[in-house]
mmCIF file of C-alpha atoms in Angstrom:
data_model
loop_
_atom_site.group_PDB
_atom_site.id
_atom_site.type_symbol
_atom_site.label_atom_id
_atom_site.label_comp_id
_atom_site.label_asym_id
_atom_site.label_seq_id
_atom_site.Cartn_x
_atom_site.Cartn_y
_atom_site.Cartn_z
ATOM 1 C CA UNK A 1 -172.690 -120.311 -20.360
ATOM 2 C CA UNK A 2 -172.993 -118.875 -16.884
ATOM 3 C CA UNK A 3 -173.483 -115.377 -18.308
ATOM 4 C CA UNK A 4 -176.241 -116.625 -20.623
ATOM 5 C CA UNK A 5 -177.951 -118.389 -17.742
ATOM 6 C CA UNK A 6 -177.831 -115.230 -15.640
ATOM 7 C CA UNK A 7 -179.390 -113.223 -18.475
ATOM 8 C CA UNK A 8 -182.159 -115.808 -18.780
ATOM 9 C CA UNK A 9 -182.858 -115.683 -15.046
ATOM 10 C CA UNK A 10 -183.080 -111.875 -15.081
ATOM 11 C CA UNK A 11 -185.436 -112.024 -18.064
ATOM 12 C CA UNK A 12 -187.644 -114.603 -16.336
ATOM 13 C CA UNK A 13 -187.783 -112.530 -13.146
ATOM 14 C CA UNK A 14 -189.022 -109.553 -15.171
ATOM 15 C CA UNK A 15 -191.709 -111.708 -16.761
ATOM 16 C CA UNK A 16 -192.774 -113.021 -13.345
ATOM 17 C CA UNK A 17 -193.059 -109.497 -11.961
ATOM 18 C CA UNK A 18 -195.254 -108.372 -14.869
ATOM 19 C CA UNK A 19 -197.445 -111.468 -14.598
ATOM 20 C CA UNK A 20 -197.939 -110.947 -10.865
ATOM 21 C CA UNK A 21 -198.959 -107.311 -11.447
ATOM 22 C CA UNK A 22 -201.556 -108.375 -14.015
ATOM 23 C CA UNK A 23 -202.785 -111.194 -11.819
ATOM 24 C CA UNK A 24 -203.193 -108.799 -8.924
ATOM 25 C CA UNK A 25 -205.223 -106.414 -11.093
ATOM 26 C CA UNK A 26 -207.465 -109.214 -12.342
ATOM 27 C CA UNK A 27 -207.891 -110.652 -8.850
ATOM 28 C CA UNK A 28 -208.793 -107.237 -7.446
ATOM 29 C CA UNK A 29 -211.337 -106.696 -10.209
ATOM 30 C CA UNK A 30 -212.931 -110.101 -9.635
ATOM 31 C CA UNK A 31 -213.102 -109.505 -5.904
ATOM 32 C CA UNK A 32 -214.819 -106.147 -6.374
ATOM 33 C CA UNK A 33 -217.351 -107.655 -8.811
ATOM 34 C CA UNK A 34 -218.093 -110.560 -6.488
ATOM 35 C CA UNK A 35 -218.446 -108.207 -3.527
ATOM 36 C CA UNK A 36 -220.872 -106.028 -5.448
ATOM 37 C CA UNK A 37 -222.965 -109.040 -6.462
ATOM 38 C CA UNK A 38 -222.971 -110.344 -2.896
ATOM 39 C CA UNK A 39 -224.120 -106.970 -1.557
ATOM 40 C CA UNK A 40 -226.940 -106.796 -4.100
ATOM 41 C CA UNK A 41 -228.135 -110.326 -3.336
ATOM 42 C CA UNK A 42 -228.091 -110.076 0.438
ATOM 43 C CA UNK A 43 -228.808 -106.383 1.073
#
C-alpha cells in the first residue's frame, strides 16, 4: 500500500508541474495582451 501511495504522489507531482507550466504560459500571454491594450488606450 505504501508503494502504491508513493507512485500516486509521484504521478500527482508530475501533473502539478505540467499544470503550473501551462498556467504560467497562459498568465504570461494574458499579461502581454493586457499590457498592449493598456498602452494603446493611454498612449
